[in-house]
Coordinates of C-alpha atoms and ligand atoms in Angstrom, one line a residue:
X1 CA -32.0 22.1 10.3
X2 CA -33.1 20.9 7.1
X3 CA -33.1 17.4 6.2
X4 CA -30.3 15.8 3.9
X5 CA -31.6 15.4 0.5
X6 CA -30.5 13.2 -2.7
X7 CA -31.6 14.8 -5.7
X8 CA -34.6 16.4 -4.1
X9 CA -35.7 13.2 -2.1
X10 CA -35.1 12.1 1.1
X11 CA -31.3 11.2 1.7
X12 CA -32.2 7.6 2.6
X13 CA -32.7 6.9 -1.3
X14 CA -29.1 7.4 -2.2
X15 CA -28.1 4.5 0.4
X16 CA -30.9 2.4 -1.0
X17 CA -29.8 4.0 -4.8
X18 CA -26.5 2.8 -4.4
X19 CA -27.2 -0.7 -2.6
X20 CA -29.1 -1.4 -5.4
X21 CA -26.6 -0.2 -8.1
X22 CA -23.9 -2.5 -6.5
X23 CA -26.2 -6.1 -5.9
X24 CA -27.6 -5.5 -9.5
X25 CA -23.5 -4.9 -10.6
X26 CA -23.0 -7.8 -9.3
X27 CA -25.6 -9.8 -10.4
X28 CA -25.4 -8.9 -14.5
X29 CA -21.8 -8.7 -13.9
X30 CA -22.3 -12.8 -13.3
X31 CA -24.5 -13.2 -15.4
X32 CA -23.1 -12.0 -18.4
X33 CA -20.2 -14.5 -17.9
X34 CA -22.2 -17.5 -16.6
X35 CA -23.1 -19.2 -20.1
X36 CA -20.0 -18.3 -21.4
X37 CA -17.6 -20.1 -18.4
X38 CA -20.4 -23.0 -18.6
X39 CA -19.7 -23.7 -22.3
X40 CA -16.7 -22.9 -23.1
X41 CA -13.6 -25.5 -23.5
X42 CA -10.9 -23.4 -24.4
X43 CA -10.0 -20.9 -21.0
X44 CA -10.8 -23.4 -18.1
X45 CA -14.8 -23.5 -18.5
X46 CA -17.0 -26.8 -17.7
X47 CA -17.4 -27.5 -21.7
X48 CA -20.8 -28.0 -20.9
X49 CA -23.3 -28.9 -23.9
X50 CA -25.6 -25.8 -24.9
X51 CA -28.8 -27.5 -23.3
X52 CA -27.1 -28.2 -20.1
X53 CA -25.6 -24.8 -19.7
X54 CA -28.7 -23.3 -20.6
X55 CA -31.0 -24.9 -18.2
X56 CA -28.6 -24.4 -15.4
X57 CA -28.7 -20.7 -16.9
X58 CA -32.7 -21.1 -16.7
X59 CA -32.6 -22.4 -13.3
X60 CA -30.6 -19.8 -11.6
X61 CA -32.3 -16.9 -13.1
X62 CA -35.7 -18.8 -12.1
X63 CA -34.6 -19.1 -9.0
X64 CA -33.4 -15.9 -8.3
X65 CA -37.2 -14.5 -8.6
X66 CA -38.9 -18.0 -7.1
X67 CA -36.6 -16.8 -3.7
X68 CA -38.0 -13.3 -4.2
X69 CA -41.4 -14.9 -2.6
X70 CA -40.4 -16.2 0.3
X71 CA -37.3 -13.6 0.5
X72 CA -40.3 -11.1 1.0
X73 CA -42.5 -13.2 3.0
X74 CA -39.3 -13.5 5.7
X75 CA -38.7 -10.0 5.9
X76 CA -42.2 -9.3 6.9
X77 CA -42.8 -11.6 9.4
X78 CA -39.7 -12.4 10.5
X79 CA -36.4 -10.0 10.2
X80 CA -37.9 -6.8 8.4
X81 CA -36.2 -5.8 5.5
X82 CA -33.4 -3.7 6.5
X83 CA -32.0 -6.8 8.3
X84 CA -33.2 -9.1 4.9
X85 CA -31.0 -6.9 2.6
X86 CA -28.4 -7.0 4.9
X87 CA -28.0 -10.5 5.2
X88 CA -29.3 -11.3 1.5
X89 CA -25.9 -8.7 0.9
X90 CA -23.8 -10.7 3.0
X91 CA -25.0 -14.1 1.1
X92 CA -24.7 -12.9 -2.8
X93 CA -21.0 -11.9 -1.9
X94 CA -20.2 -15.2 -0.3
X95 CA -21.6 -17.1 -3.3
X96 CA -19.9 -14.8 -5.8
X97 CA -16.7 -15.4 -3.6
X98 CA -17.6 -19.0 -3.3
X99 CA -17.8 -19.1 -7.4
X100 CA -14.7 -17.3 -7.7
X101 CA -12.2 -20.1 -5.9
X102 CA -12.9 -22.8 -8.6
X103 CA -14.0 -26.3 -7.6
X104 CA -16.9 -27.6 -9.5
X105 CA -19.0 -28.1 -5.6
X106 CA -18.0 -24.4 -4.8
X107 CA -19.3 -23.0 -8.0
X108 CA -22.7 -24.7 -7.6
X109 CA -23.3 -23.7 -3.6
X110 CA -22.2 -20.3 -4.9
X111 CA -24.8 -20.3 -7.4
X112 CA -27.0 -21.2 -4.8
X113 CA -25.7 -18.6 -2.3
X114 CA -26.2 -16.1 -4.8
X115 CA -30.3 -16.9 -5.4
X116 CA -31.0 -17.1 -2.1
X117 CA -29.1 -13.8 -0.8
X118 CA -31.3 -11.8 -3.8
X119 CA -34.7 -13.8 -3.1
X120 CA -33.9 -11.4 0.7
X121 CA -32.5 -8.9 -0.6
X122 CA -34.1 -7.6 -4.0
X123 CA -37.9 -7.6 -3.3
X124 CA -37.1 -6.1 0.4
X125 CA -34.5 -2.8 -0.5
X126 CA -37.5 -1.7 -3.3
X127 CA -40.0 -2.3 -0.5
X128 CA -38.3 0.0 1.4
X129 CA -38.1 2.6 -1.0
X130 CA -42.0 2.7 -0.4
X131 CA -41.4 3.3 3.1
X132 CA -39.3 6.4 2.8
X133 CA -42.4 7.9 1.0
X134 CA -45.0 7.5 3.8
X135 CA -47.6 9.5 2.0
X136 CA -47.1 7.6 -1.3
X137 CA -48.2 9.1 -4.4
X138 CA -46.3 11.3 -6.8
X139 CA -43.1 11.3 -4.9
X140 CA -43.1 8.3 -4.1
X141 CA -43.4 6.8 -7.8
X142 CA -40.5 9.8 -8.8
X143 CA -38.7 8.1 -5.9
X144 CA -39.1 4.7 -7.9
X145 CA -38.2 6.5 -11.6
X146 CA -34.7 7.4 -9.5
X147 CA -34.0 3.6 -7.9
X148 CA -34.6 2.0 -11.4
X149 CA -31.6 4.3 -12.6
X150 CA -30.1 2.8 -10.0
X151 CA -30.6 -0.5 -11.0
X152 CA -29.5 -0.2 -14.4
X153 CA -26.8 2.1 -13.8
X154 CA -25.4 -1.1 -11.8
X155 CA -26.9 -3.0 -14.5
X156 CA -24.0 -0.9 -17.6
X157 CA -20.8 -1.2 -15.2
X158 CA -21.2 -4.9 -13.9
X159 CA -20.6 -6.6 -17.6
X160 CA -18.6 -3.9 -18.2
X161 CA -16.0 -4.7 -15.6
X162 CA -16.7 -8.6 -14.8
X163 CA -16.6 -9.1 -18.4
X164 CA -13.3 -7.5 -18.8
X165 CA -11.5 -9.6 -16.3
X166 CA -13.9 -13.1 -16.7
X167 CA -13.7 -12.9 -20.9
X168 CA -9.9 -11.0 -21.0
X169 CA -8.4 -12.7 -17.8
X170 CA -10.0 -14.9 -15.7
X171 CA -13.0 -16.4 -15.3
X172 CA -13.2 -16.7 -12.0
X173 CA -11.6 -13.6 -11.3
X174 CA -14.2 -12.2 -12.8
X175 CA -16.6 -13.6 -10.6
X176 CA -14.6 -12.1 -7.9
X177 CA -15.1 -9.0 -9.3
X178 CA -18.6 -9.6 -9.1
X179 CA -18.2 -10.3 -5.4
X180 CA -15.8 -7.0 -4.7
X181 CA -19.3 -5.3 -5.8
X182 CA -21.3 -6.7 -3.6
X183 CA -18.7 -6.1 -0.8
X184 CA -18.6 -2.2 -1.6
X185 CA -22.5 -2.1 -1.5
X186 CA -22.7 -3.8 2.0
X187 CA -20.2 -1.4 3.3
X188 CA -22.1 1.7 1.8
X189 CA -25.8 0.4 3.1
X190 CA -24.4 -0.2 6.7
X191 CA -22.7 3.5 6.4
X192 CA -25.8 4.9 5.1
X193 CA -28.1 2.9 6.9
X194 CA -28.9 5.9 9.6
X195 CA -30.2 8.3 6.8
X196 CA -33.0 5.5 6.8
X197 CA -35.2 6.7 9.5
X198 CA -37.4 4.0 10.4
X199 CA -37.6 2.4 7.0
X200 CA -37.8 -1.2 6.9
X201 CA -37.8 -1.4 10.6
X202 CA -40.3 -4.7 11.5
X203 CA -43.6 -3.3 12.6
X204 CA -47.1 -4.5 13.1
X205 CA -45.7 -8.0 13.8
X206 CA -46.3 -9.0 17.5
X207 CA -43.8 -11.2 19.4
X208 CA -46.6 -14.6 19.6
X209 CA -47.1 -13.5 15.7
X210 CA -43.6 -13.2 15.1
X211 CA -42.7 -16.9 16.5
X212 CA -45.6 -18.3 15.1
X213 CA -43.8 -17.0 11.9
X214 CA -40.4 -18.6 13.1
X215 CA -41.9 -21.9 13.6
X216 CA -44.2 -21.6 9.9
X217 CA -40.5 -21.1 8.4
X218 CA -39.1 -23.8 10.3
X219 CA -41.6 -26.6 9.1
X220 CA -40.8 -25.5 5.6
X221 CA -37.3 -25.3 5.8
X222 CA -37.8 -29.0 7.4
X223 CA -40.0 -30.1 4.4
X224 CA -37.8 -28.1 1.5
X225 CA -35.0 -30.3 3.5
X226 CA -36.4 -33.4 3.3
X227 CA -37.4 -32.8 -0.5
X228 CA -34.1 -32.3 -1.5
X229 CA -33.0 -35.6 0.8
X230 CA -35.3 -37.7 -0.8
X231 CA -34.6 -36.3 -4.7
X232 CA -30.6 -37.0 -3.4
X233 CA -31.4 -40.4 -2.4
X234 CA -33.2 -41.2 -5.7
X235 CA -30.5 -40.0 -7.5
X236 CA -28.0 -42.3 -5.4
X237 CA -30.3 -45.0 -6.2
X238 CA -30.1 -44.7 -9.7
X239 CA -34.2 -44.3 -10.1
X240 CA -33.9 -40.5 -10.7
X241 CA -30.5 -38.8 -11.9
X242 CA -30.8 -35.2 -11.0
X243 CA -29.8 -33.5 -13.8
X244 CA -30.1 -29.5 -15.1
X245 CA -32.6 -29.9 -18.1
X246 CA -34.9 -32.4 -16.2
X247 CA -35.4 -29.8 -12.9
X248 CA -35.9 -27.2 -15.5
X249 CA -38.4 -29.6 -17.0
X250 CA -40.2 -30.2 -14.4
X251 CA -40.2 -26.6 -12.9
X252 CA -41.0 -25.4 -16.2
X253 CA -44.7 -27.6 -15.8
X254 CA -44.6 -26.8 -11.9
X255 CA -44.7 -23.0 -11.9
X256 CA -47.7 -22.2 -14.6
X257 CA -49.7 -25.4 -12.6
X258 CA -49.1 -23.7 -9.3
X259 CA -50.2 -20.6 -10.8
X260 CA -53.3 -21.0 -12.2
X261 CA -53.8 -23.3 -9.3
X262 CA -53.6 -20.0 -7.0
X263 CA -55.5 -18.3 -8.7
X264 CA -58.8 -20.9 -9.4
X265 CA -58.5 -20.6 -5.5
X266 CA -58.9 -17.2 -4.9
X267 CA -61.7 -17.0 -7.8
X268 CA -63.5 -19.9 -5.9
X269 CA -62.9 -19.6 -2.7
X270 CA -61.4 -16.0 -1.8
X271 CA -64.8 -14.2 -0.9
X272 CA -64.1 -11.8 -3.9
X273 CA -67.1 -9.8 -5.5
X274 CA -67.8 -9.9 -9.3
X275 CA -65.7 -6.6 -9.6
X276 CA -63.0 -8.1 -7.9
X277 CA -62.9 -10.9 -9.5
X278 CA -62.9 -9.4 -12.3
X279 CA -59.4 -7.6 -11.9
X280 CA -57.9 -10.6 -10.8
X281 CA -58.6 -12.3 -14.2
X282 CA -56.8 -9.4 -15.8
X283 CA -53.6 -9.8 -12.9
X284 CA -53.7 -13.6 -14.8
X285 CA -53.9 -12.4 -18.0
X286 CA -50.7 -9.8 -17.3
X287 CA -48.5 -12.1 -15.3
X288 CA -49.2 -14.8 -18.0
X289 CA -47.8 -11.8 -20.6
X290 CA -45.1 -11.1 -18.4
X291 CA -43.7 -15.0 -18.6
X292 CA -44.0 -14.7 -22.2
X293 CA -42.2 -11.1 -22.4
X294 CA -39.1 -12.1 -19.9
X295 CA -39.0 -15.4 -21.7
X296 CA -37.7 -13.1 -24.9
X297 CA -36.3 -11.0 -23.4
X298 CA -34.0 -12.9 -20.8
X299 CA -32.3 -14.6 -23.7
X300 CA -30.4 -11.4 -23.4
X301 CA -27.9 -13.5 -20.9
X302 CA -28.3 -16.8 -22.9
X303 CA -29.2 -17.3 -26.4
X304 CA -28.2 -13.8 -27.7
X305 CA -24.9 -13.8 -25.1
X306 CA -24.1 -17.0 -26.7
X307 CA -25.0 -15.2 -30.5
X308 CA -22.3 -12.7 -29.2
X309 CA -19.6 -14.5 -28.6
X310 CA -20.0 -17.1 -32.0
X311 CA -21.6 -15.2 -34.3
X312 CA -20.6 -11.7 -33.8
X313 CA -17.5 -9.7 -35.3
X314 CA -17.0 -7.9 -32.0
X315 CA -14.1 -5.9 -32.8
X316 CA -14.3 -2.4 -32.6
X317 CA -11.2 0.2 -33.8
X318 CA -9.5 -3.0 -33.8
X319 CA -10.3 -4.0 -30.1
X320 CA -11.8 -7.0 -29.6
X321 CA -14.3 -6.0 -26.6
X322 CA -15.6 -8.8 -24.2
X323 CA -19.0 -10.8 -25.9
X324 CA -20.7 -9.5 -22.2
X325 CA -20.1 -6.4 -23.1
X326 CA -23.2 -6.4 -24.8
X327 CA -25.5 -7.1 -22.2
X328 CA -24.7 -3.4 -21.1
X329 CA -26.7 -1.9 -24.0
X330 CA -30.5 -3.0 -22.6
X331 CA -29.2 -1.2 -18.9
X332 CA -27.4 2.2 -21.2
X333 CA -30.5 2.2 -23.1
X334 CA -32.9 2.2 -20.4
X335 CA -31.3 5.5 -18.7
X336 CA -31.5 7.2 -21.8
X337 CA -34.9 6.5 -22.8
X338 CA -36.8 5.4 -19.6
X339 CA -37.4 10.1 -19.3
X340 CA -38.1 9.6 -23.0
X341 CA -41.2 7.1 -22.2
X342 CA -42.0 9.2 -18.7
X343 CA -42.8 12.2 -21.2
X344 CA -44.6 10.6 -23.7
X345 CA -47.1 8.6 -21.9
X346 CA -47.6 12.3 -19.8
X347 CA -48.0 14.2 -23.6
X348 CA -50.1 11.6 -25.0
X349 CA -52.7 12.4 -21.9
X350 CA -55.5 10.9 -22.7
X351 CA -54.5 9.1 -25.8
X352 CA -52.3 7.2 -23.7
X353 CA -52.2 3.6 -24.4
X354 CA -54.2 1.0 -21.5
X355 CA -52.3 -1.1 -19.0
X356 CA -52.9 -4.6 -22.0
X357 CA -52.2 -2.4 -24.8
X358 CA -48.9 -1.0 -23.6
X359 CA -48.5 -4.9 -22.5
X360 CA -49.4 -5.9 -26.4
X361 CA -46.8 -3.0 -27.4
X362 CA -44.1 -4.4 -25.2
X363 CA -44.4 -7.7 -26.9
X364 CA -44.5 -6.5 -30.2
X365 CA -41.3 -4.6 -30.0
X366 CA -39.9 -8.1 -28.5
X367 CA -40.8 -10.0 -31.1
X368 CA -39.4 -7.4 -33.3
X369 CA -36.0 -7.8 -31.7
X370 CA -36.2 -11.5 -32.7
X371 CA -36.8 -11.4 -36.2
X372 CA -34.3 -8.7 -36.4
X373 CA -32.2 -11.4 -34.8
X374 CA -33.3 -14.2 -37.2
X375 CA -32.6 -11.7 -39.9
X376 CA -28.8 -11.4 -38.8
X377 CA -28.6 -15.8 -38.5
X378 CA -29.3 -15.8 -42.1
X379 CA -25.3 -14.5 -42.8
X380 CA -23.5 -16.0 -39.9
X381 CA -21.7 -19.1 -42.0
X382 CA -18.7 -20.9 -40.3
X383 CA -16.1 -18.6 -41.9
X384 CA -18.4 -15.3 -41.2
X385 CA -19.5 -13.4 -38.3
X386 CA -22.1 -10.3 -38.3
X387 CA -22.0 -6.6 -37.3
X388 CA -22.5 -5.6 -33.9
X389 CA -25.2 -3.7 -34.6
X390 CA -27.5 -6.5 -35.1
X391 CA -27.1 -6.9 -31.4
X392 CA -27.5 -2.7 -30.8
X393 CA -30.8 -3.3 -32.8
X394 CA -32.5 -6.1 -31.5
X395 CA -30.9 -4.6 -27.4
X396 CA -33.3 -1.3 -28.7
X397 CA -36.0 -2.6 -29.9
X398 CA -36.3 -4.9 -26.5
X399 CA -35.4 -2.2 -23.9
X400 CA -38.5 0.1 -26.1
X401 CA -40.5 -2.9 -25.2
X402 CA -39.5 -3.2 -21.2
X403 CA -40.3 0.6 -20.8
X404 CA -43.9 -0.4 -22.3
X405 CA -44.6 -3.3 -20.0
X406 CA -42.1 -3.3 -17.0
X407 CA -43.0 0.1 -15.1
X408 CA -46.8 -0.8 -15.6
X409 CA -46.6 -4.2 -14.7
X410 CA -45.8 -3.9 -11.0
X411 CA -47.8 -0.7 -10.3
X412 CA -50.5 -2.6 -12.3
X413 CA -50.5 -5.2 -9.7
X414 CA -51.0 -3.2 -6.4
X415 CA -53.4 -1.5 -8.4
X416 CA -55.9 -4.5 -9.8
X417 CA -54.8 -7.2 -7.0
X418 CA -58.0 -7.2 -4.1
X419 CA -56.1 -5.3 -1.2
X420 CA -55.9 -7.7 1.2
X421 CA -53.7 -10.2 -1.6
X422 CA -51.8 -7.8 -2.7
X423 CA -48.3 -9.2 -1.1
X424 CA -49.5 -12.4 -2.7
X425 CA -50.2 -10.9 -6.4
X426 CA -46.2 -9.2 -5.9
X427 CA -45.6 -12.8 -5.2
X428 CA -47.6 -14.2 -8.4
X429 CA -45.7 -11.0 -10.8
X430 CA -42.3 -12.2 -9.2
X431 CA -43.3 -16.5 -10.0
X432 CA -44.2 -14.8 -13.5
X433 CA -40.4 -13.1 -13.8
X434 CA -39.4 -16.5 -12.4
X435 CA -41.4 -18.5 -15.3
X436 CA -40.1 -16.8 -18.0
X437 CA -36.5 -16.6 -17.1
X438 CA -36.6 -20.2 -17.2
X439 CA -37.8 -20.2 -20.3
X440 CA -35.4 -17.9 -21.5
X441 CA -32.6 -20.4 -20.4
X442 CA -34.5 -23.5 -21.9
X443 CA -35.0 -21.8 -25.5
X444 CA -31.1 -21.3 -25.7
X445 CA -30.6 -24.9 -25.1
X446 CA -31.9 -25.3 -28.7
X447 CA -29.2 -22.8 -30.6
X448 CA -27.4 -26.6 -31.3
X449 CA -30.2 -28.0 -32.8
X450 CA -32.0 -25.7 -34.2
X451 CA -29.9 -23.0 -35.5
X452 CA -29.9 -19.0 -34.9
X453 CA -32.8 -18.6 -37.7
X454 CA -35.2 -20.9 -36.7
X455 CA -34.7 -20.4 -33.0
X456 CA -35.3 -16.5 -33.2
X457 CA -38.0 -16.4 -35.7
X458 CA -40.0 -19.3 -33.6
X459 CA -39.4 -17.1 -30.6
X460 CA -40.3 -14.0 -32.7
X461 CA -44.0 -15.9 -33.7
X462 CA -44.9 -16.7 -29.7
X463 CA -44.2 -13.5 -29.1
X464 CA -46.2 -11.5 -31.6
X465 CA -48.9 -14.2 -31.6
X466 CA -49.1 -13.1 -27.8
X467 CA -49.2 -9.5 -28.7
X468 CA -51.8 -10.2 -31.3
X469 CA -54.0 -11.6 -29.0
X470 CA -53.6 -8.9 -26.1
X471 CA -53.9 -6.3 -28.7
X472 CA -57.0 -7.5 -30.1
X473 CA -58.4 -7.9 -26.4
X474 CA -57.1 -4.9 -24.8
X475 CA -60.3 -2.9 -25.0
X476 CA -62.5 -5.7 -23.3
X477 CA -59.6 -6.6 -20.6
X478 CA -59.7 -2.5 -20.2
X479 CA -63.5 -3.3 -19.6
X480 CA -63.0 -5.9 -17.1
X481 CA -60.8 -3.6 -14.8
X482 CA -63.6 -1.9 -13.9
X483 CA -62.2 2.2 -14.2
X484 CA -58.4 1.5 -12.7
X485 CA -56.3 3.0 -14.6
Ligands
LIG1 N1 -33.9 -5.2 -15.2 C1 -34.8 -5.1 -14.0 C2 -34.0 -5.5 -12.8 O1 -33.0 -6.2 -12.8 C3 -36.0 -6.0 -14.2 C4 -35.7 -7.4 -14.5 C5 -37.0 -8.3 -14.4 O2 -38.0 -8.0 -13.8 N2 -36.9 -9.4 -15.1 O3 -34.5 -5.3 -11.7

């Protein structure tokens, strides 16, 4: 008998295809109402102020990647990952669920619920997309090409339909929509689950090593515990009010120190050779380019989402479509051009750009997408709102720039990282993601105060200026990784 197959691969990637599709429904299904609901004083929102809403944007995109480190770090030691992705399933439903009932306490644990189900499940159902492809290689990286159209095929419906409901009916029942996803992909991965063979079973762990691991998890949780206790009783004492923009603050200081902290370890003290060494100086130098390339590009959910829905005439043939519809267009243009990249970087052979270059391209086109954005601020007045294709624009110019850096990015890592760090360098591309989508959050705080033009062109100049630098230093970071290509 022949095994099943799913578009030539083994059958096991259409349950991990479709998981995928519905958690990442789900998640920019949510997203693309979350700023909205938090600012808005008109439909039942919290009427938040932009800064607020926007670091408690920052922190829950942050903390969705942060998770993603010791999500990963669980499921090895601990569960595996098919039992992670389970469970990190059964927690992203309960928080949309949780969101979707209303009071102000439910919405925040949800919230919660919601970053700590992806920090098990999203590192752990790619990880096992590895595992179906034993021998790795070619297939394995077409098996990849096929999951990320899963991902942003669930990336185009969820706005679609949670945007629908949340803008056009309900809030929260849009966030219940959100949670019917994630319901529907739970069902589908325990249906599916036996076309998995034995990946993301827990191997190579023994049972003292595995406990060893339980207690490791235990102290933490205890000391992550006790943190929070001690922040809560501050705040009852009225020496530290917790508050959105000061965490953000102070995680936005935290992450880069812990960073570069990490990494003046490893060059000191991790027993690497010159060569080595050498490669992880060009890991820093990418996941320092990645913060700066999601903080842009993030905004997607925040500052442009907010762009949307004031600034944009978004009435088409007389409809007025939801302002989340637009975060669709990075996930629709993706699909259509991610083959379109695949072939060029294969015709181009060996013209084909290096791992910083296509990193310096990637930023470019970012920054582009700004000043096209700054462009379009210059006619918003009070009385007038600007085409949607503005937003089409500046959502092409920055999906062009993911399909330069994104794809390389995490192959780059296993690639450069020294192999016996390379869960920790995942770990350090993940704190980068995390970085910049708190950044992303933090810069749409300043759409108040600043204004659409200044906010986009100042966002614009980081960005290029980083692309200048990478792109004038590509061919001496090329040196320093030492023939990997
Ligand atoms: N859009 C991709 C996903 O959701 C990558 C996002 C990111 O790494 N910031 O998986």
């Amino acid at each position: 008998m022949t095994p099943m197959t799913f578009m030539g691969h083994p059958r096991g990637l259409a349950t991990l295809f479709f998981t995928e599709m519905w958690e990442r429904l789900s998640y920019y299904g949510m997203r693309g109402l979350l700023i909205l609901f938090l600012v808005d004083t008109l439909r039942g929102g919290y009427g938040l102020d932009d800064k607020t809403a926007a670091a408690i944007y920052g922190l829950y995109t942050a903390s969705v990647y942060l998770l993603a480190v010791p999500g990963g770090w669980l499921a090895d030691r601990i569960l595996g990952q098919r039992t992670a992705v389970f469970w990190g399933g059964v927690l992203i439903a309960c928080g949309h669920f949780s969101m979707a009932v209303g009071p102000v306490a439910l919405f925040y644990l949800g919230l919660t619920l919601i970053a700590l189900g992806t920090g098990l499940l999203k590192p752990n159902v790619s990880a096992m997309v590895g595992d179906l492809y034993p021998e790795g290689g070619a297939r394995r990286d077409a098996g990849f090409s096929v999951f990320y159209m899963g991902i942003n095929l669930g990336a185009t419906i969820g706005p679609l339909l949670c945007s629908y409901f949340g803008e056009k009916i309900n809030w929260h029942l849009g966030f219940a929509v959100a949670g019917v996803g994630m319901v529907f992909g739970l069902i589908q991965y325990r249906l599916g689950a036996r076309h998995l063979g034995t990946a993301g079973e827990l191997r190579g762990v023994t049972p003292a090593q595995r406990s060893a691991a339980i207690s490791t998890a235990g102290k933490f949780g205890l000391f992550v515990l006790a943190l929070g206790g001690v922040v809560a009783a501050l705040h009852l004492m009225g020496i530290y009010l917790v508050n959105p923009q000061g965490i953000a603050s102070v995680m936005s200081v935290s992450i880069p120190f812990f960073l570069l902290a990490y990494f003046a370890y490893q060059f000191l003290f991790g027993g690497f050779d010159a060569a080595e060494k050498k490669r992880l100086a060009v890991v820093l130098i990418l996941c320092a380019a990645s913060a700066v390339f999601w903080g842009g590009y993030e905004q997607a959910g925040s500052s442009l989402n907010l762009f949307a829905m004031r600034a944009t005439d978004l009435f088409i043939f007389g409809y007025e479509i939801p302002a989340g519809w637009i975060q669709s267009l990075p996930a629709v243009f993706v699909i259509l051009l991610a083959p379109v990249f695949g072939w060029l970087w294969i015709k181009l052979e060996k013209h084909e750009p290096s791992v910083p270059a296509k990193f310096a391209y990637g930023l470019a086109q970012l920054a582009l997408s700004f000043f096209v954005m700054a462009w379009a601020g210059t006619f918003v007045t009070q009385a007038f709102k600007v085409s949607i294709m503005w937003l089409v624009v500046t959502n092409f110019l920055a999906t062009t720039g993911e399909l330069c850096l994104s794809p390389v990015g995490l192959s780059g890592m296993t690639k450069l990282a020294p192999r016996k760090i390379v869960g920790q360098m995942m770990g350090m591309w993940f704190l980068a993601t995390s970085l910049g989508n708190l950044l992303a959050g933090m810069a749409a705080g300043y759409t108040e105060a600043l204004g659409y033009v200044q906010l986009f062109s100042l966002v614009g100049a980081v960005v290029m200026g980083a692309a200048v630098l990478l792109g004038i230093t590509a061919p001496p970071i090329r040196k320093l990784m030492g023939g990997v290509e």
